[in-house]
CSV table of N, CA, C and O in Angstrom, one decimal:
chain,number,residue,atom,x,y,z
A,1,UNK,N,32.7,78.9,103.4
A,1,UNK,CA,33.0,78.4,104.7
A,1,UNK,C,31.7,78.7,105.5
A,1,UNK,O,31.3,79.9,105.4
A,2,UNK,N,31.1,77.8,106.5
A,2,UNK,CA,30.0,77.9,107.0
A,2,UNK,C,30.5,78.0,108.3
A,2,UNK,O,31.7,77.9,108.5
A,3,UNK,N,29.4,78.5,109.5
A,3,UNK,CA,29.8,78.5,110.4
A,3,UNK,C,30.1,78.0,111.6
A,3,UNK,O,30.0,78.4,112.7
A,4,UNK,N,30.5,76.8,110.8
A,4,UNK,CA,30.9,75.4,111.7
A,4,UNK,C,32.1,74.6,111.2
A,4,UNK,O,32.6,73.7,111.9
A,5,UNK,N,32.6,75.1,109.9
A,5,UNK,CA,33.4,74.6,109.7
A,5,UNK,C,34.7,75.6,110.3
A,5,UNK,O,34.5,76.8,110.6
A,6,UNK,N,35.8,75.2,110.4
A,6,UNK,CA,37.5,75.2,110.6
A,6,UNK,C,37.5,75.6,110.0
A,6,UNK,O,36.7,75.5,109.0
A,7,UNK,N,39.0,77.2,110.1
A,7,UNK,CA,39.4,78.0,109.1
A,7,UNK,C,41.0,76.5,108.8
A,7,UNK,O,41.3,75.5,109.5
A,8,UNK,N,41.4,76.9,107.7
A,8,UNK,CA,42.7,76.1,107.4
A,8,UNK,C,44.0,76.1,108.4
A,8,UNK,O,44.8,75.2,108.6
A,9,UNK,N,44.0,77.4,108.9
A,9,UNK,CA,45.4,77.4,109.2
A,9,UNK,C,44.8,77.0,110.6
A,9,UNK,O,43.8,77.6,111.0
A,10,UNK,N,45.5,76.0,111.6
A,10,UNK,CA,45.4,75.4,112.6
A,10,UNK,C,45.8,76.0,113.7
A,10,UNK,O,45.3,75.9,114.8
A,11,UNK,N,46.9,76.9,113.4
A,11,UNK,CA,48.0,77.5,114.5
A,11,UNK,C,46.8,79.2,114.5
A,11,UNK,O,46.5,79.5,115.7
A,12,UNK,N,46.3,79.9,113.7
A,12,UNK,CA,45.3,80.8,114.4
A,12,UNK,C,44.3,80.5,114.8
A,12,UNK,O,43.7,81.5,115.3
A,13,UNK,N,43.7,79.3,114.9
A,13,UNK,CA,42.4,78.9,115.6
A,13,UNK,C,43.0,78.7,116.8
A,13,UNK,O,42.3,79.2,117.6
A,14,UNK,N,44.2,78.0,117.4
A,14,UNK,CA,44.4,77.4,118.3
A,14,UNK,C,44.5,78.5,119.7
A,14,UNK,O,44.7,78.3,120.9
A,15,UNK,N,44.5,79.7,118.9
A,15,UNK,CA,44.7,80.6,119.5
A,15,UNK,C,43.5,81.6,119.9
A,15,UNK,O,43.8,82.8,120.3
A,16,UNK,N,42.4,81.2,119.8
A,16,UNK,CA,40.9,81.9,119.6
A,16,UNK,C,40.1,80.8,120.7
A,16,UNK,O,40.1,79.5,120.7
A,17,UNK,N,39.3,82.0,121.7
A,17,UNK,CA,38.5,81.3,122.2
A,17,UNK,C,37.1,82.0,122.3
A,17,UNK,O,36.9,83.2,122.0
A,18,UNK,N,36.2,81.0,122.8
A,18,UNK,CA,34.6,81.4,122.2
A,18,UNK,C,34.0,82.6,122.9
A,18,UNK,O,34.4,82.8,124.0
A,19,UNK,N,33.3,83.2,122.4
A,19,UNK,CA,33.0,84.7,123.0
A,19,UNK,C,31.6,84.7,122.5
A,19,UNK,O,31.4,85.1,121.4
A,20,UNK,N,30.6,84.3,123.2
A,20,UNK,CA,29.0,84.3,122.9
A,20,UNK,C,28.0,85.1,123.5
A,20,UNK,O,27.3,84.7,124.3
A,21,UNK,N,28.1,86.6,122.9
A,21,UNK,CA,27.2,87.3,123.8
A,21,UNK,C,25.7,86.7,123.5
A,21,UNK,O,25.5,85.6,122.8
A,22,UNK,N,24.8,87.5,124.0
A,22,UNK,CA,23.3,87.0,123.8
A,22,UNK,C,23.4,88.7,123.3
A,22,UNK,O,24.1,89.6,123.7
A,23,UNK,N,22.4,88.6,122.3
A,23,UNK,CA,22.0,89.7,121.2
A,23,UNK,C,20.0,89.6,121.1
A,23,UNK,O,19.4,88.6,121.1
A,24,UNK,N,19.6,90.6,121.2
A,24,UNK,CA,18.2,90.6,120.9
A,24,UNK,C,18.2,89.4,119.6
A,24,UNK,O,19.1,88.8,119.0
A,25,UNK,N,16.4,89.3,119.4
A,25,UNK,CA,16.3,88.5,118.1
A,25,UNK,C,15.9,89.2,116.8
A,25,UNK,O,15.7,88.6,115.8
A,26,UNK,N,15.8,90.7,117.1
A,26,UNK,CA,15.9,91.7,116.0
A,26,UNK,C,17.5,92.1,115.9
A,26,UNK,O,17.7,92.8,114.9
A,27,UNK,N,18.2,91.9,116.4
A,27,UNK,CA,19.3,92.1,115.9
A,27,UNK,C,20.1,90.9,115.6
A,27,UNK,O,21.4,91.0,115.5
A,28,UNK,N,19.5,89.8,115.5
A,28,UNK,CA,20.3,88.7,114.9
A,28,UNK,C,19.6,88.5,113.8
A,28,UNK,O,20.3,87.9,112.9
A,29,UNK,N,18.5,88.6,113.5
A,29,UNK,CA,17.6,88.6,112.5
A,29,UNK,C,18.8,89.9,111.0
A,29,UNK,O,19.2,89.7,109.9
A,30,UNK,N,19.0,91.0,111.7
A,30,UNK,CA,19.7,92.1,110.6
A,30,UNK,C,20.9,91.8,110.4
A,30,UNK,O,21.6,92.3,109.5
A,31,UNK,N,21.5,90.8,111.4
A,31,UNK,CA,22.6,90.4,110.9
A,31,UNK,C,22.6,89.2,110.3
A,31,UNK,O,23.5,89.1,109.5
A,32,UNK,N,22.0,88.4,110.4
A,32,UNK,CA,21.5,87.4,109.3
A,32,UNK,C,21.5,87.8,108.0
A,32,UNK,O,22.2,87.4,107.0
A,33,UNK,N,20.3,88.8,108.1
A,33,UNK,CA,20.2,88.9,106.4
A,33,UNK,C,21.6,90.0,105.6
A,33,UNK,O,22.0,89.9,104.4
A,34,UNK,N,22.1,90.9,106.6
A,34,UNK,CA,23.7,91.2,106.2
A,34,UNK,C,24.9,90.1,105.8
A,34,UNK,O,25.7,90.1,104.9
A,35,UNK,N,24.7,89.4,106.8
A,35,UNK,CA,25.6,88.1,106.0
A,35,UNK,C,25.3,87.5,105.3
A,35,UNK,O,26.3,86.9,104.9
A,36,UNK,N,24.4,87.2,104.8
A,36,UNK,CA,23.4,86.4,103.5
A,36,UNK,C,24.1,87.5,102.6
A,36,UNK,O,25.1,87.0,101.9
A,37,UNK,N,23.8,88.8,102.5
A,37,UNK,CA,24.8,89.6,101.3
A,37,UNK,C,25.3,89.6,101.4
A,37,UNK,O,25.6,89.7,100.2
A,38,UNK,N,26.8,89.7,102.2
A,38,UNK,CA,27.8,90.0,101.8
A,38,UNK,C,28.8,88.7,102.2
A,38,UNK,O,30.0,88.7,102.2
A,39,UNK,N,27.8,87.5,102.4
A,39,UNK,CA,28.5,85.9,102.2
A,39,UNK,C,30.1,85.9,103.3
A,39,UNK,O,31.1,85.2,103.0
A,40,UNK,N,29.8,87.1,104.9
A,40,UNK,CA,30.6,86.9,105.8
A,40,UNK,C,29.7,85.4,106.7
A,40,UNK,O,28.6,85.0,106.6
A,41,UNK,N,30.9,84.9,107.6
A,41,UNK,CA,30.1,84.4,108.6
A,41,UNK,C,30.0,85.5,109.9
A,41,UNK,O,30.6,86.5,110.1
A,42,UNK,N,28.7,84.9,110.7
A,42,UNK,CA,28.6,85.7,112.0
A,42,UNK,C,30.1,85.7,112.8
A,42,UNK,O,30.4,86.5,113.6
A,43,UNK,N,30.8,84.7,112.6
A,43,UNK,CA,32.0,84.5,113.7
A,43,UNK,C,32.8,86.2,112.6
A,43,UNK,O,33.3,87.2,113.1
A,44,UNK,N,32.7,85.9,111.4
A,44,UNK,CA,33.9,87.3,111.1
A,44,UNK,C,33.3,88.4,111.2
A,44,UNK,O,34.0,89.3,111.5
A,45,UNK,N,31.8,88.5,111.0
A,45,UNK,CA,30.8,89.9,111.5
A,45,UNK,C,31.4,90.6,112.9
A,45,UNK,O,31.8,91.7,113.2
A,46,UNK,N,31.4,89.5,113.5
A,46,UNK,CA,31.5,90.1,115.0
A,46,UNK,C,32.8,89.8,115.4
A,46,UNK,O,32.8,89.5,116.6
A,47,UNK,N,34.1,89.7,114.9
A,47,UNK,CA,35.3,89.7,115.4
A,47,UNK,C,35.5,91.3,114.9
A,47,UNK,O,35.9,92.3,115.5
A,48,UNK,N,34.9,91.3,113.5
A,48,UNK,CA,35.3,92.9,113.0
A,48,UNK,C,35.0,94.0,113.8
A,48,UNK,O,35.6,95.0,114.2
A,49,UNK,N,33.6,93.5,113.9
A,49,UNK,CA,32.8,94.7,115.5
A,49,UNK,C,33.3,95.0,116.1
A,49,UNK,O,33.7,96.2,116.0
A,50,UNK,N,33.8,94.2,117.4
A,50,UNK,CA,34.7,94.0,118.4
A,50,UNK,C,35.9,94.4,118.3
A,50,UNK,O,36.3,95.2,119.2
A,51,UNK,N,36.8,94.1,117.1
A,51,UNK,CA,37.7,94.9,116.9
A,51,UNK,C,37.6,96.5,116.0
A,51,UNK,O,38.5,96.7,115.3
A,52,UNK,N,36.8,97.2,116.0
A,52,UNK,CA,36.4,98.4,115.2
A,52,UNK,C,35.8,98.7,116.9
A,52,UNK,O,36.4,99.9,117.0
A,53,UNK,N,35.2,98.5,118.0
A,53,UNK,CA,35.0,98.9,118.8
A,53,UNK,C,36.1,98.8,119.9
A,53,UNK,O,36.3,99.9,120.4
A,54,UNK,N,36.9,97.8,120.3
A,54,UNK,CA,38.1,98.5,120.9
A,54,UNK,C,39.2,99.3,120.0
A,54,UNK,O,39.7,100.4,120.5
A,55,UNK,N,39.5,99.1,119.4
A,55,UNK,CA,39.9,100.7,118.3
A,55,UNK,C,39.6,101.9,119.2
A,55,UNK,O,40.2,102.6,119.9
A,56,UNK,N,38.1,101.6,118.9
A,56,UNK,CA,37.7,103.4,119.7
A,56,UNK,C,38.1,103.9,121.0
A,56,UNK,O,38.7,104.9,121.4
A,57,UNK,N,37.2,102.4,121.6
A,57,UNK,CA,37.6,102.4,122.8
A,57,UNK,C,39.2,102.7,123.5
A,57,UNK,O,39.5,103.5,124.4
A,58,UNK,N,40.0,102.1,122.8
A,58,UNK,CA,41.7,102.2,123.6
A,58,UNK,C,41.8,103.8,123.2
A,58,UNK,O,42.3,104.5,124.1
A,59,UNK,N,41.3,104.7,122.1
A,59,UNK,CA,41.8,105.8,121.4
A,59,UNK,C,41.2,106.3,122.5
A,59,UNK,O,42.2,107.0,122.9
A,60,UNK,N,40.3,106.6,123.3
A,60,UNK,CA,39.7,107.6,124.7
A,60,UNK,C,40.6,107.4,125.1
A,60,UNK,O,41.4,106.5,125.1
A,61,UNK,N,40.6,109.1,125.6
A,61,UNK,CA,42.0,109.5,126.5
A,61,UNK,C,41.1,109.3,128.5
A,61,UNK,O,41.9,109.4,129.4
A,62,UNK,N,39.6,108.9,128.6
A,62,UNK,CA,39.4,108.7,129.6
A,62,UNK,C,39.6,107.3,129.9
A,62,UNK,O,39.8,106.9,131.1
A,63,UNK,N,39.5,106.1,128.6
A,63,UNK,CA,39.9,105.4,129.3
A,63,UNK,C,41.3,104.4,129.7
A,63,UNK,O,41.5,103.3,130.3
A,64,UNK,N,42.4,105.7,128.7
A,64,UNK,CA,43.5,105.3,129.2
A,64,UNK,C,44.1,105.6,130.4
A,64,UNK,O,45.1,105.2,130.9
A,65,UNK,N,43.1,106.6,130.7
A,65,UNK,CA,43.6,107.3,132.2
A,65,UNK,C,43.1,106.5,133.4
A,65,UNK,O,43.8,106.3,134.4
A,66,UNK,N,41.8,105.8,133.3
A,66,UNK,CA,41.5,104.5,133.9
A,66,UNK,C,42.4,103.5,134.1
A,66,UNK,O,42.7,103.1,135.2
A,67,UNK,N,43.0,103.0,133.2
A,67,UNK,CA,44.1,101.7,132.8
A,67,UNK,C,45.5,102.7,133.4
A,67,UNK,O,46.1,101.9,134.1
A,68,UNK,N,46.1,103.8,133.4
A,68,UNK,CA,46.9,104.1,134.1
A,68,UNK,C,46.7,103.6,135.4
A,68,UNK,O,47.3,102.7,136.0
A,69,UNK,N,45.7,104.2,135.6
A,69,UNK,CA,45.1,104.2,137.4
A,69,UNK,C,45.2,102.7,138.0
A,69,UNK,O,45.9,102.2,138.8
A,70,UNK,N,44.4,102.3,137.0
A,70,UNK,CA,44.5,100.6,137.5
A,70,UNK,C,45.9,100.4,137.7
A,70,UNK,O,46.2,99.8,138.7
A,71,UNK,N,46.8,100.7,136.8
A,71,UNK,CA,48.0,100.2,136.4
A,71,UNK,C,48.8,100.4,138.1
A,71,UNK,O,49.3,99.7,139.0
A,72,UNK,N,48.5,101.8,137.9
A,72,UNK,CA,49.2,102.2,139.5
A,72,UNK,C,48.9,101.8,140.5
A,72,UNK,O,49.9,101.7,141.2
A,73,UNK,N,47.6,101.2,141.2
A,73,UNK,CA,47.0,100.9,142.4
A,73,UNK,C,47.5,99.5,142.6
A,73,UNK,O,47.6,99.0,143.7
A,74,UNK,N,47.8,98.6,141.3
A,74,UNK,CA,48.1,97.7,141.3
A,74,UNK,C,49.9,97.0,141.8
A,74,UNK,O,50.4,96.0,142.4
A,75,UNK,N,50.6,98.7,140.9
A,75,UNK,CA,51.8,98.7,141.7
A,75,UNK,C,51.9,98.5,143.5
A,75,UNK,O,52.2,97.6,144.2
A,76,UNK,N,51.4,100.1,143.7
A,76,UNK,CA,50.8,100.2,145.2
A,76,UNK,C,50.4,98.7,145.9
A,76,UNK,O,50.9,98.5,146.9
A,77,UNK,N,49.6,97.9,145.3
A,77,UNK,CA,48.9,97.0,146.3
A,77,UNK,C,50.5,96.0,146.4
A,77,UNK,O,50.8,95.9,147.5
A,78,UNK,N,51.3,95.5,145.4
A,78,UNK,CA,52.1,95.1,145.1
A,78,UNK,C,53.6,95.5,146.1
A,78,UNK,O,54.5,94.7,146.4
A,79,UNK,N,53.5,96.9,146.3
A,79,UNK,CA,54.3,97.0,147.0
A,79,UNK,C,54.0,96.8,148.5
A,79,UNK,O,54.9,96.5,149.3
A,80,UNK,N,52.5,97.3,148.8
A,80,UNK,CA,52.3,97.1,150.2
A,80,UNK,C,52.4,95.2,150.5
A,80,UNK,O,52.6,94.8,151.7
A,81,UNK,N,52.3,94.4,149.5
A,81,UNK,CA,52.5,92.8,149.9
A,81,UNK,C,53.9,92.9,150.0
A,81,UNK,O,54.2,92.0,150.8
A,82,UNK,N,54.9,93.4,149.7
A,82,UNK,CA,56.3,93.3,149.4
A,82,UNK,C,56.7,94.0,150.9
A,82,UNK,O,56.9,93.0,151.6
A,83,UNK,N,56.7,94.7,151.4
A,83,UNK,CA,56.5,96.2,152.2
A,83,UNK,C,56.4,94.3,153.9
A,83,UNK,O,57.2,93.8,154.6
A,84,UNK,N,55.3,94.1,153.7
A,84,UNK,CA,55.0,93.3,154.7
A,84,UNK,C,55.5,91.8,154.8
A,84,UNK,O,55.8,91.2,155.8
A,85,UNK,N,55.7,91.2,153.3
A,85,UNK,CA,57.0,89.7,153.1
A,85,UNK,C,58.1,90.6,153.9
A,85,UNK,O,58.3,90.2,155.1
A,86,UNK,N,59.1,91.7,153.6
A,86,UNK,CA,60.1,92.3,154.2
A,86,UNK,C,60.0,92.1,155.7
A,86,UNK,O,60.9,91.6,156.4
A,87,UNK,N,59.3,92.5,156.1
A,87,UNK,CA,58.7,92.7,158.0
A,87,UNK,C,58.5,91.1,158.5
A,87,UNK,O,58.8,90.7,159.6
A,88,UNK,N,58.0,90.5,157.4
A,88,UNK,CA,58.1,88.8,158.4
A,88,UNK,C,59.2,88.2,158.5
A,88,UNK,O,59.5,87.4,159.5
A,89,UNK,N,60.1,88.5,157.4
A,89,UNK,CA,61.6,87.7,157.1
A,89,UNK,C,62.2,89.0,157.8
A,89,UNK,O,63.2,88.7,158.4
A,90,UNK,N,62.0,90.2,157.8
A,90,UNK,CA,63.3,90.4,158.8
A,90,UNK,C,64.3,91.0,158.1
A,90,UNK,O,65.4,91.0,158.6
A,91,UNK,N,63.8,91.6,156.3
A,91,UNK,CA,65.6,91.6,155.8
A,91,UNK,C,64.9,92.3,154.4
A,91,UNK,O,63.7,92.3,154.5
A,92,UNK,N,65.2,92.7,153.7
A,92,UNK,CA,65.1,93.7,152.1
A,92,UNK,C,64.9,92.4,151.3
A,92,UNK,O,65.9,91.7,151.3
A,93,UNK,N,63.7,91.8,150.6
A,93,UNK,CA,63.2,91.0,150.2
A,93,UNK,C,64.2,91.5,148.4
A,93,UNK,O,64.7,90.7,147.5
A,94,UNK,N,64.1,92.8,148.4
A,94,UNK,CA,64.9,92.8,146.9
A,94,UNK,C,66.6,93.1,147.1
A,94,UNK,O,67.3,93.6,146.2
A,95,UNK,N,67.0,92.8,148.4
A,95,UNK,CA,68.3,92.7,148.5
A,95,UNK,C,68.7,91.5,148.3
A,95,UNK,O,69.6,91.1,147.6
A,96,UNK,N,67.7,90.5,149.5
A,96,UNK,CA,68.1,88.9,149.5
A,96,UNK,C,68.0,88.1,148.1
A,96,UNK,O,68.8,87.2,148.0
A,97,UNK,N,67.0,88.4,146.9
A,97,UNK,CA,66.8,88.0,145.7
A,97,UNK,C,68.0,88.3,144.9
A,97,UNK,O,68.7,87.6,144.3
A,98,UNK,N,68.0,89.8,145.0
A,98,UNK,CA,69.0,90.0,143.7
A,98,UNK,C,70.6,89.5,144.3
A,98,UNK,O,71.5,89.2,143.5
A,99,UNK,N,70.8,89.3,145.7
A,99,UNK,CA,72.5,88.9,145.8
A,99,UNK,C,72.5,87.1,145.4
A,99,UNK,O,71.9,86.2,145.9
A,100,UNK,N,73.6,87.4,143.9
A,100,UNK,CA,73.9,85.7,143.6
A,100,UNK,C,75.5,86.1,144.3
A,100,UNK,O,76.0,87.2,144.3
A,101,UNK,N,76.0,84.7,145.1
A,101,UNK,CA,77.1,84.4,145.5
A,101,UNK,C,78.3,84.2,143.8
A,101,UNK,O,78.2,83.5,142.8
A,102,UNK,N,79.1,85.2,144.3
A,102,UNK,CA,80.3,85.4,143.1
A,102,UNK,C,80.9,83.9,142.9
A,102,UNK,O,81.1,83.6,141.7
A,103,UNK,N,81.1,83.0,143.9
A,103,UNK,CA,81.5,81.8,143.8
A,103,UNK,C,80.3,80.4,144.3
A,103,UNK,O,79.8,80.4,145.4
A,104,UNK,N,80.2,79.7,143.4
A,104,UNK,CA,79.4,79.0,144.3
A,104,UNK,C,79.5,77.6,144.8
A,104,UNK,O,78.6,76.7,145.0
A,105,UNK,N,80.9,77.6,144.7
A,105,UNK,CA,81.4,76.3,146.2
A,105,UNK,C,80.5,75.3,145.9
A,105,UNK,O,79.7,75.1,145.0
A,106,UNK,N,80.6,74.6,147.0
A,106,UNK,CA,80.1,73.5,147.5
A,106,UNK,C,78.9,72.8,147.1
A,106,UNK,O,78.6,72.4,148.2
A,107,UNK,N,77.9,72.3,146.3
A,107,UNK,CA,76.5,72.3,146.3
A,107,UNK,C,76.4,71.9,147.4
A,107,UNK,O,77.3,71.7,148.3
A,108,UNK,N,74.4,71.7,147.3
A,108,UNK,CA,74.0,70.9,148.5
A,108,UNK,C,74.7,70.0,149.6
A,108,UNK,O,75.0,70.0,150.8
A,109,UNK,N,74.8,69.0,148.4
A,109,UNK,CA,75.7,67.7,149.4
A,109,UNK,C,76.6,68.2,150.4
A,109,UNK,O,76.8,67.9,151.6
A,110,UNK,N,77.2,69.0,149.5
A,110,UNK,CA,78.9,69.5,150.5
A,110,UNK,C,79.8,68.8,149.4
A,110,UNK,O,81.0,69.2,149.5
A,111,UNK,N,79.7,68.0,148.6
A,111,UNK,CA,80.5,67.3,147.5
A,111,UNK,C,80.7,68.5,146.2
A,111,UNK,O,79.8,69.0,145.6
A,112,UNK,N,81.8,68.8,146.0
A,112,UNK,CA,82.5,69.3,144.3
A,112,UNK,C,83.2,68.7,143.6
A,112,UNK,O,84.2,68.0,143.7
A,113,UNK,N,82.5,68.9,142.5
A,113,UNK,CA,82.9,68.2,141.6
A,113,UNK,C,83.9,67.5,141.4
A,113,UNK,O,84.8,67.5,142.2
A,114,UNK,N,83.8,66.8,139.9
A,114,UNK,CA,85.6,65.7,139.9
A,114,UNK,C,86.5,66.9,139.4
A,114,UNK,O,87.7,66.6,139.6
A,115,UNK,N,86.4,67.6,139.1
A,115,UNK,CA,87.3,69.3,138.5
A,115,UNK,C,88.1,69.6,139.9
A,115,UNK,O,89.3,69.6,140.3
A,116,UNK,N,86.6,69.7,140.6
A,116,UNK,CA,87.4,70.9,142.1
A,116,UNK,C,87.9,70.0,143.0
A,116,UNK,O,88.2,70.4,144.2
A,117,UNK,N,87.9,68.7,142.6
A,117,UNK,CA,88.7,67.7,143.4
A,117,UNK,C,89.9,67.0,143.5
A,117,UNK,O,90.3,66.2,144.4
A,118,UNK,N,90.8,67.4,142.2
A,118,UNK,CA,91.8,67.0,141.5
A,118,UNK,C,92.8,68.0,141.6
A,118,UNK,O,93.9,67.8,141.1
């Protein structure tokens, strides 16, 4: 398989999109002649990489504490937008969402069905 041809199975390609860093020309040069031995393409060289490098990366305990952080500020910003929808309408934005009516009568029109008419 060269590296221009399609892998076979259609449904994991359809799912991959292109990722082209720029690399020195001594280091495309060493990966050249590595794939020449070991008969990978550059597309599987460097999916392996990338995955052997976040590996590491996710295993840092600093940078899960980052991705916490993020995780929380994002709550915070989330609630401060919620916090202020509340204040324009006037009323508990997760009161008004979560109450469904136990019965629900009439649609739109004001017409019910041929059931609730009989």
């Amino acid at each position: 398989m060269t590296e221009q041809q399609q892998p076979e199975g259609q449904g994991e390609e359809a799912e991959k999109k292109v990722f082209a860093p720029r690399i020195s020309q001594e280091l495309r040069a060493q990966i050249e002649a590595l794939r020449g031995i070991t008969g990978h393409t550059i597309n599987q060289l460097g999916e392996e990489a990338l995955r052997d490098w976040t590996e590491k990366i996710l295993g840092d305990p600093e940078v899960r504490s980052k991705a916490m952080a993020g995780i929380e500020e994002q709550q915070r910003q989330l609630q401060e937008q919620r916090a202020a929808i509340e204040k324009v309408l006037g009323t508990s934005a997760t009161t008004a969402s979560s109450e469904v009516p136990a019965d629900t009568g009439p649609g739109r029109s004001g017409r019910r069905g041929k059931s609730a008419q009989e």
